[in-house]
PDB file of C-alpha atoms in Angstrom:
ATOM      1  CA  MET T 221    -131.465-157.560-134.064  1.00  0.00           C
ATOM      2  CA  VAL T 222    -133.515-154.788-132.411  1.00  0.00           C
ATOM      3  CA  GLU T 223    -131.179-154.765-129.409  1.00  0.00           C
ATOM      4  CA  GLN T 224    -128.127-154.533-131.678  1.00  0.00           C
ATOM      5  CA  GLU T 225    -129.673-151.626-133.597  1.00  0.00           C
ATOM      6  CA  THR T 226    -130.407-149.867-130.300  1.00  0.00           C
ATOM      7  CA  ILE T 227    -126.810-150.368-129.146  1.00  0.00           C
ATOM      8  CA  SER T 228    -125.435-149.098-132.472  1.00  0.00           C
ATOM      9  CA  ALA T 229    -127.619-146.000-132.283  1.00  0.00           C
ATOM     10  CA  LEU T 230    -126.867-145.275-128.630  1.00  0.00           C
ATOM     11  CA  ALA T 231    -123.105-145.907-128.605  1.00  0.00           C
ATOM     12  CA  PRO T 232    -122.047-142.712-130.448  1.00  0.00           C
ATOM     13  CA  ARG T 233    -124.015-140.572-127.982  1.00  0.00           C
ATOM     14  CA  LEU T 234    -122.465-142.407-125.058  1.00  0.00           C
ATOM     15  CA  ALA T 235    -119.028-141.987-126.587  1.00  0.00           C
ATOM     16  CA  GLU T 236    -119.702-138.257-126.882  1.00  0.00           C
ATOM     17  CA  GLU T 237    -120.727-138.049-123.221  1.00  0.00           C
ATOM     18  CA  ILE T 238    -117.579-139.845-122.099  1.00  0.00           C
ATOM     19  CA  ARG T 239    -115.492-137.682-124.426  1.00  0.00           C
ATOM     20  CA  ASP T 240    -117.044-134.598-122.801  1.00  0.00           C
ATOM     21  CA  LYS T 241    -115.994-135.950-119.401  1.00  0.00           C
ATOM     22  CA  LEU T 242    -112.433-136.283-120.700  1.00  0.00           C
ATOM     23  CA  ILE T 243    -112.469-132.712-122.037  1.00  0.00           C
ATOM     24  CA  ALA T 244    -113.827-131.446-118.701  1.00  0.00           C
ATOM     25  CA  GLY T 245    -110.981-133.171-116.875  1.00  0.00           C
ATOM     26  CA  GLU T 246    -113.315-135.505-114.959  1.00  0.00           C
ATOM     27  CA  LEU T 247    -111.366-138.582-116.105  1.00  0.00           C
ATOM     28  CA  LYS T 248    -107.603-138.819-115.709  1.00  0.00           C
ATOM     29  CA  PRO T 249    -104.856-140.574-117.708  1.00  0.00           C
ATOM     30  CA  GLY T 250    -104.445-144.164-116.573  1.00  0.00           C
ATOM     31  CA  GLN T 251    -107.739-144.215-114.630  1.00  0.00           C
ATOM     32  CA  ARG T 252    -109.591-147.539-114.708  1.00  0.00           C
ATOM     33  CA  LEU T 253    -113.207-147.165-115.810  1.00  0.00           C
ATOM     34  CA  SER T 254    -115.866-149.121-113.948  1.00  0.00           C
ATOM     35  CA  GLU T 255    -118.509-150.560-116.275  1.00  0.00           C
ATOM     36  CA  ALA T 256    -120.943-150.907-113.384  1.00  0.00           C
ATOM     37  CA  ALA T 257    -120.534-147.323-112.166  1.00  0.00           C
ATOM     38  CA  LEU T 258    -120.639-145.741-115.630  1.00  0.00           C
ATOM     39  CA  SER T 259    -123.591-147.801-116.872  1.00  0.00           C
ATOM     40  CA  ALA T 260    -125.532-146.853-113.717  1.00  0.00           C
ATOM     41  CA  GLY T 261    -124.459-143.196-113.917  1.00  0.00           C
ATOM     42  CA  LEU T 262    -125.375-142.884-117.583  1.00  0.00           C
ATOM     43  CA  ASP T 263    -128.453-145.125-117.196  1.00  0.00           C
ATOM     44  CA  VAL T 264    -127.502-147.445-120.064  1.00  0.00           C
ATOM     45  CA  SER T 265    -126.838-151.134-120.527  1.00  0.00           C
ATOM     46  CA  ARG T 266    -123.354-152.543-120.234  1.00  0.00           C
ATOM     47  CA  ASN T 267    -123.527-153.739-123.848  1.00  0.00           C
ATOM     48  CA  SER T 268    -124.145-150.177-125.060  1.00  0.00           C
ATOM     49  CA  LEU T 269    -121.337-148.905-122.862  1.00  0.00           C
ATOM     50  CA  ARG T 270    -118.938-151.531-124.197  1.00  0.00           C
ATOM     51  CA  GLU T 271    -119.684-150.402-127.756  1.00  0.00           C
ATOM     52  CA  ALA T 272    -118.972-146.792-126.727  1.00  0.00           C
ATOM     53  CA  PHE T 273    -115.711-147.980-125.166  1.00  0.00           C
ATOM     54  CA  ARG T 274    -114.836-149.656-128.477  1.00  0.00           C
ATOM     55  CA  LEU T 275    -115.407-146.409-130.385  1.00  0.00           C
ATOM     56  CA  LEU T 276    -113.287-144.393-127.962  1.00  0.00           C
ATOM     57  CA  THR T 277    -110.529-147.016-128.048  1.00  0.00           C
ATOM     58  CA  LYS T 278    -110.366-146.536-131.831  1.00  0.00           C
ATOM     59  CA  GLU T 279    -109.884-142.806-131.151  1.00  0.00           C
ATOM     60  CA  ASN T 280    -106.965-143.621-128.781  1.00  0.00           C
ATOM     61  CA  LEU T 281    -108.839-142.078-125.860  1.00  0.00           C
ATOM     62  CA  LEU T 282    -109.264-145.380-124.009  1.00  0.00           C
ATOM     63  CA  ARG T 283    -107.293-148.619-123.967  1.00  0.00           C
ATOM     64  CA  HIS T 284    -108.437-152.152-123.244  1.00  0.00           C
ATOM     65  CA  GLU T 285    -106.234-154.503-121.253  1.00  0.00           C
ATOM     66  CA  PRO T 286    -107.245-158.197-121.364  1.00  0.00           C
ATOM     67  CA  ASN T 287    -108.356-159.530-117.971  1.00  0.00           C
ATOM     68  CA  ARG T 288    -107.910-156.084-116.413  1.00  0.00           C
ATOM     69  CA  GLY T 289    -110.536-153.824-117.998  1.00  0.00           C
ATOM     70  CA  VAL T 290    -110.745-150.468-119.756  1.00  0.00           C
ATOM     71  CA  PHE T 291    -108.481-147.557-118.854  1.00  0.00           C
ATOM     72  CA  VAL T 292    -108.227-143.905-119.843  1.00  0.00           C
ATOM     73  CA  ALA T 293    -105.341-143.601-122.281  1.00  0.00           C
ATOM     74  CA  THR T 294    -102.096-141.841-121.449  1.00  0.00           C
ATOM     75  CA  PRO T 295    -100.886-139.762-124.414  1.00  0.00           C
ATOM     76  CA  SER T 296     -97.467-140.546-125.836  1.00  0.00           C
ATOM     77  CA  MET T 297     -94.864-137.897-126.612  1.00  0.00           C
ATOM     78  CA  ALA T 298     -95.435-138.489-130.338  1.00  0.00           C
ATOM     79  CA  SER T 299     -99.199-137.980-129.957  1.00  0.00           C
ATOM     80  CA  ILE T 300     -98.678-134.741-127.999  1.00  0.00           C
ATOM     81  CA  ILE T 301     -96.436-133.370-130.750  1.00  0.00           C
ATOM     82  CA  ASP T 302     -99.005-134.371-133.359  1.00  0.00           C
ATOM     83  CA  ILE T 303    -101.888-132.829-131.394  1.00  0.00           C
ATOM     84  CA  TYR T 304    -100.120-129.475-131.229  1.00  0.00           C
ATOM     85  CA  ARG T 305     -99.224-129.648-134.923  1.00  0.00           C
ATOM     86  CA  VAL T 306    -102.895-130.144-135.766  1.00  0.00           C
ATOM     87  CA  ARG T 307    -103.944-127.398-133.352  1.00  0.00           C
ATOM     88  CA  ARG T 308    -101.641-124.868-135.002  1.00  0.00           C
ATOM     89  CA  MET T 309    -103.011-125.775-138.421  1.00  0.00           C
ATOM     90  CA  ILE T 310    -106.667-125.539-137.404  1.00  0.00           C
ATOM     91  CA  GLU T 311    -106.798-122.824-134.751  1.00  0.00           C
ATOM     92  CA  CYS T 312    -104.326-120.372-136.249  1.00  0.00           C
ATOM     93  CA  GLN T 313    -106.044-120.541-139.631  1.00  0.00           C
ATOM     94  CA  ALA T 314    -109.452-120.114-138.018  1.00  0.00           C
ATOM     95  CA  LEU T 315    -108.241-116.951-136.279  1.00  0.00           C
ATOM     96  CA  ALA T 316    -106.451-115.578-139.332  1.00  0.00           C
ATOM     97  CA  LYS T 317    -109.652-115.800-141.407  1.00  0.00           C
ATOM     98  CA  ALA T 318    -112.111-114.958-138.638  1.00  0.00           C
ATOM     99  CA  TYR T 319    -114.937-112.431-138.761  1.00  0.00           C
ATOM    100  CA  PRO T 320    -114.478-110.242-135.641  1.00  0.00           C
ATOM    101  CA  LYS T 321    -118.250-110.090-135.037  1.00  0.00           C
ATOM    102  CA  HIS T 322    -118.700-113.859-135.201  1.00  0.00           C
ATOM    103  CA  PRO T 323    -120.858-115.203-132.300  1.00  0.00           C
ATOM    104  CA  ALA T 324    -117.980-117.452-131.218  1.00  0.00           C
ATOM    105  CA  VAL T 325    -115.969-114.357-130.258  1.00  0.00           C
ATOM    106  CA  ALA T 326    -118.457-113.637-127.457  1.00  0.00           C
ATOM    107  CA  ARG T 327    -117.999-117.216-126.219  1.00  0.00           C
ATOM    108  CA  MET T 328    -114.240-116.697-126.221  1.00  0.00           C
ATOM    109  CA  ARG T 329    -114.656-113.512-124.171  1.00  0.00           C
ATOM    110  CA  SER T 330    -117.002-115.235-121.685  1.00  0.00           C
ATOM    111  CA  ALA T 331    -114.569-118.141-121.269  1.00  0.00           C
ATOM    112  CA  VAL T 332    -111.767-115.683-120.470  1.00  0.00           C
ATOM    113  CA  GLU T 333    -113.905-113.897-117.893  1.00  0.00           C
ATOM    114  CA  ARG T 334    -114.863-117.153-116.143  1.00  0.00           C
ATOM    115  CA  ALA T 335    -111.252-118.355-116.253  1.00  0.00           C
ATOM    116  CA  THR T 336    -110.080-115.091-114.663  1.00  0.00           C
ATOM    117  CA  VAL T 337    -112.464-115.571-111.734  1.00  0.00           C
ATOM    118  CA  ALA T 338    -111.352-119.206-111.355  1.00  0.00           C
ATOM    119  CA  ARG T 339    -107.669-118.241-111.505  1.00  0.00           C
ATOM    120  CA  ASP T 340    -108.139-115.731-108.702  1.00  0.00           C
ATOM    121  CA  ALA T 341    -109.738-118.521-106.670  1.00  0.00           C
ATOM    122  CA  LYS T 342    -106.897-120.895-107.663  1.00  0.00           C
ATOM    123  CA  ASP T 343    -109.479-123.270-109.100  1.00  0.00           C
ATOM    124  CA  TRP T 344    -107.175-124.713-111.746  1.00  0.00           C
ATOM    125  CA  SER T 345    -109.562-127.424-112.896  1.00  0.00           C
ATOM    126  CA  THR T 346    -112.108-124.783-113.888  1.00  0.00           C
ATOM    127  CA  VAL T 347    -109.395-122.643-115.489  1.00  0.00           C
ATOM    128  CA  GLY T 348    -108.435-125.659-117.577  1.00  0.00           C
ATOM    129  CA  SER T 349    -112.042-126.345-118.554  1.00  0.00           C
ATOM    130  CA  GLU T 350    -112.622-122.719-119.589  1.00  0.00           C
ATOM    131  CA  ASN T 351    -109.434-122.860-121.625  1.00  0.00           C
ATOM    132  CA  MET T 352    -110.913-125.815-123.510  1.00  0.00           C
ATOM    133  CA  VAL T 353    -114.108-123.812-124.104  1.00  0.00           C
ATOM    134  CA  PHE T 354    -111.992-120.910-125.390  1.00  0.00           C
ATOM    135  CA  HIS T 355    -110.160-123.017-127.946  1.00  0.00           C
ATOM    136  CA  ALA T 356    -113.296-124.848-129.072  1.00  0.00           C
ATOM    137  CA  ALA T 357    -114.798-121.413-129.764  1.00  0.00           C
ATOM    138  CA  ILE T 358    -111.759-120.549-131.911  1.00  0.00           C
ATOM    139  CA  VAL T 359    -112.504-123.613-134.040  1.00  0.00           C
ATOM    140  CA  ASP T 360    -116.167-122.520-134.208  1.00  0.00           C
ATOM    141  CA  LEU T 361    -114.956-119.419-136.060  1.00  0.00           C
ATOM    142  CA  ALA T 362    -114.419-121.622-139.123  1.00  0.00           C
ATOM    143  CA  ASP T 363    -118.140-122.553-139.265  1.00  0.00           C
ATOM    144  CA  SER T 364    -117.388-126.196-140.055  1.00  0.00           C
ATOM    145  CA  GLN T 365    -119.269-129.009-138.344  1.00  0.00           C
ATOM    146  CA  ARG T 366    -116.653-131.486-139.568  1.00  0.00           C
ATOM    147  CA  LEU T 367    -113.844-129.483-137.988  1.00  0.00           C
ATOM    148  CA  ASN T 368    -115.822-129.157-134.761  1.00  0.00           C
ATOM    149  CA  ALA T 369    -116.354-132.931-134.579  1.00  0.00           C
ATOM    150  CA  PHE T 370    -112.704-133.642-135.356  1.00  0.00           C
ATOM    151  CA  TYR T 371    -111.525-131.072-132.819  1.00  0.00           C
ATOM    152  CA  ALA T 372    -113.629-132.679-130.068  1.00  0.00           C
ATOM    153  CA  GLN T 373    -111.434-135.765-130.323  1.00  0.00           C
ATOM    154  CA  ILE T 374    -108.265-133.652-130.359  1.00  0.00           C
ATOM    155  CA  ALA T 375    -109.525-131.693-127.343  1.00  0.00           C
ATOM    156  CA  ALA T 376    -110.097-134.881-125.360  1.00  0.00           C
ATOM    157  CA  GLU T 377    -106.544-136.076-126.071  1.00  0.00           C
ATOM    158  CA  LEU T 378    -105.264-132.616-125.220  1.00  0.00           C
ATOM    159  CA  ARG T 379    -106.985-132.577-121.822  1.00  0.00           C
ATOM    160  CA  LEU T 380    -105.430-135.971-121.091  1.00  0.00           C
ATOM    161  CA  SER T 381    -102.003-134.530-121.821  1.00  0.00           C
ATOM    162  CA  PHE T 382    -102.765-131.709-119.358  1.00  0.00           C
ATOM    163  CA  GLY T 383    -103.489-134.391-116.784  1.00  0.00           C
ATOM    164  CA  LEU T 384     -99.820-135.392-116.912  1.00  0.00           C
ATOM    165  CA  LEU T 385     -98.800-132.185-115.135  1.00  0.00           C
ATOM    166  CA  ALA T 386     -98.341-132.427-111.384  1.00  0.00           C
ATOM    167  CA  ASP T 387     -98.711-128.631-111.117  1.00  0.00           C
ATOM    168  CA  PRO T 388    -101.690-127.450-113.229  1.00  0.00           C
ATOM    169  CA  GLU T 389    -101.032-123.840-112.235  1.00  0.00           C
ATOM    170  CA  LEU T 390     -97.800-123.969-114.220  1.00  0.00           C
ATOM    171  CA  LEU T 391     -99.726-124.763-117.384  1.00  0.00           C
ATOM    172  CA  HIS T 392    -102.933-122.785-116.980  1.00  0.00           C
ATOM    173  CA  ALA T 393    -102.092-119.575-115.111  1.00  0.00           C
ATOM    174  CA  PRO T 394    -100.093-117.793-117.850  1.00  0.00           C
ATOM    175  CA  TYR T 395    -102.633-118.470-120.559  1.00  0.00           C
ATOM    176  CA  VAL T 396    -105.590-116.659-119.033  1.00  0.00           C
ATOM    177  CA  ASP T 397    -104.053-113.281-119.883  1.00  0.00           C
ATOM    178  CA  LEU T 398    -102.772-114.586-123.225  1.00  0.00           C
ATOM    179  CA  ASN T 399    -106.295-115.700-124.117  1.00  0.00           C
ATOM    180  CA  ALA T 400    -107.583-112.253-123.148  1.00  0.00           C
ATOM    181  CA  SER T 401    -104.990-110.630-125.403  1.00  0.00           C
ATOM    182  CA  ILE T 402    -106.005-112.816-128.344  1.00  0.00           C
ATOM    183  CA  VAL T 403    -109.673-111.877-127.893  1.00  0.00           C
ATOM    184  CA  GLU T 404    -108.780-108.196-127.763  1.00  0.00           C
ATOM    185  CA  LYS T 405    -106.833-108.457-131.016  1.00  0.00           C
ATOM    186  CA  LEU T 406    -109.676-110.343-132.663  1.00  0.00           C
ATOM    187  CA  GLU T 407    -112.328-107.867-131.477  1.00  0.00           C
ATOM    188  CA  ALA T 408    -110.182-105.052-132.884  1.00  0.00           C
ATOM    189  CA  GLY T 409    -110.063-106.772-136.272  1.00  0.00           C
ATOM    190  CA  SER T 410    -106.363-107.631-136.017  1.00  0.00           C
ATOM    191  CA  THR T 411    -106.862-111.227-137.068  1.00  0.00           C
ATOM    192  CA  ALA T 412    -103.311-111.740-138.388  1.00  0.00           C
ATOM    193  CA  GLU T 413    -101.867-110.540-135.071  1.00  0.00           C
ATOM    194  CA  ALA T 414    -104.253-112.756-133.128  1.00  0.00           C
ATOM    195  CA  SER T 415    -103.217-115.754-135.229  1.00  0.00           C
ATOM    196  CA  ALA T 416     -99.498-115.034-134.775  1.00  0.00           C
ATOM    197  CA  ALA T 417     -99.958-114.617-131.020  1.00  0.00           C
ATOM    198  CA  LEU T 418    -101.779-117.941-130.825  1.00  0.00           C
ATOM    199  CA  GLU T 419     -99.051-119.735-132.764  1.00  0.00           C
ATOM    200  CA  SER T 420     -96.374-118.516-130.328  1.00  0.00           C
ATOM    201  CA  TYR T 421     -98.630-119.420-127.424  1.00  0.00           C
ATOM    202  CA  LEU T 422     -99.205-122.962-128.689  1.00  0.00           C
ATOM    203  CA  ILE T 423     -95.471-123.517-129.148  1.00  0.00           C
ATOM    204  CA  GLN T 424     -94.916-122.431-125.533  1.00  0.00           C
ATOM    205  CA  SER T 425     -97.750-124.647-124.298  1.00  0.00           C
ATOM    206  CA  GLU T 426     -96.413-127.647-126.214  1.00  0.00           C
ATOM    207  CA  ARG T 427     -92.977-127.227-124.639  1.00  0.00           C
ATOM    208  CA  THR T 428     -94.513-127.085-121.163  1.00  0.00           C
ATOM    209  CA  VAL T 429     -96.518-130.285-121.677  1.00  0.00           C
ATOM    210  CA  LEU T 430     -93.610-132.143-123.294  1.00  0.00           C
ATOM    211  CA  ALA T 431     -91.313-131.129-120.439  1.00  0.00           C
ATOM    212  CA  ALA T 432     -93.823-132.527-117.950  1.00  0.00           C
ATOM    213  CA  PHE T 433     -94.084-135.731-119.963  1.00  0.00           C
ATOM    214  CA  SER T 434     -90.302-136.036-120.068  1.00  0.00           C
ATOM    215  CA  ARG T 435     -90.083-135.733-116.270  1.00  0.00           C
ATOM    216  CA  ILE T 436     -92.693-138.483-115.854  1.00  0.00           C
ATOM    217  CA  ASP T 437     -90.866-140.717-118.331  1.00  0.00           C
ATOM    218  CA  LYS T 438     -87.556-140.301-116.473  1.00  0.00           C
ATOM    219  CA  GLY T 439     -89.221-141.111-113.177  1.00  0.00           C
ATOM    220  CA  LYS T 440     -90.333-144.546-114.341  1.00  0.00           C
TER     221      LYS T 440
END
């Protein structure tokens, strides 16, 4: 009983750590996860890790294949469309109603600055990670812990969809300057313009990811 209570208490934290790895791009779509390696790396029991796997499977971030193991999920075209629909609803509204002096605006600005340095170095993994930080900060503008928790799951699925692109520069390079433009509009108090710019941006990003997915699908 005590062991089960410990596992139940620990699993959500483990799931969060693995979800953070997905958001950071450390785990790729279709990658097989090693129980031994992860349990050693996270310093937890395999039973606790299996419970975390179960939670993340319910979130469609992992998938279990009998007799083969646990794998990082590969987003479907339908899930990508749904993710972007949700993003437009949450992020555009957060920007439209944002307070320009909100602390999250400074985090958006810092993410843009770090992404600019990484872009110049052609470090596309870091550019992608800073882009995730940027958009999480947009959600922070709404001051809702429930939205933040929900968006963490969406962000993990989103980063998996980015992993479908053979050329990450194609996806990430154009958006560094677009992110900078959105911050500038927000800092100037032009929240409606910032929201409209983000909506156009997300439509463009969705098309890029779906096109990449379509090419993969045809190659099967």
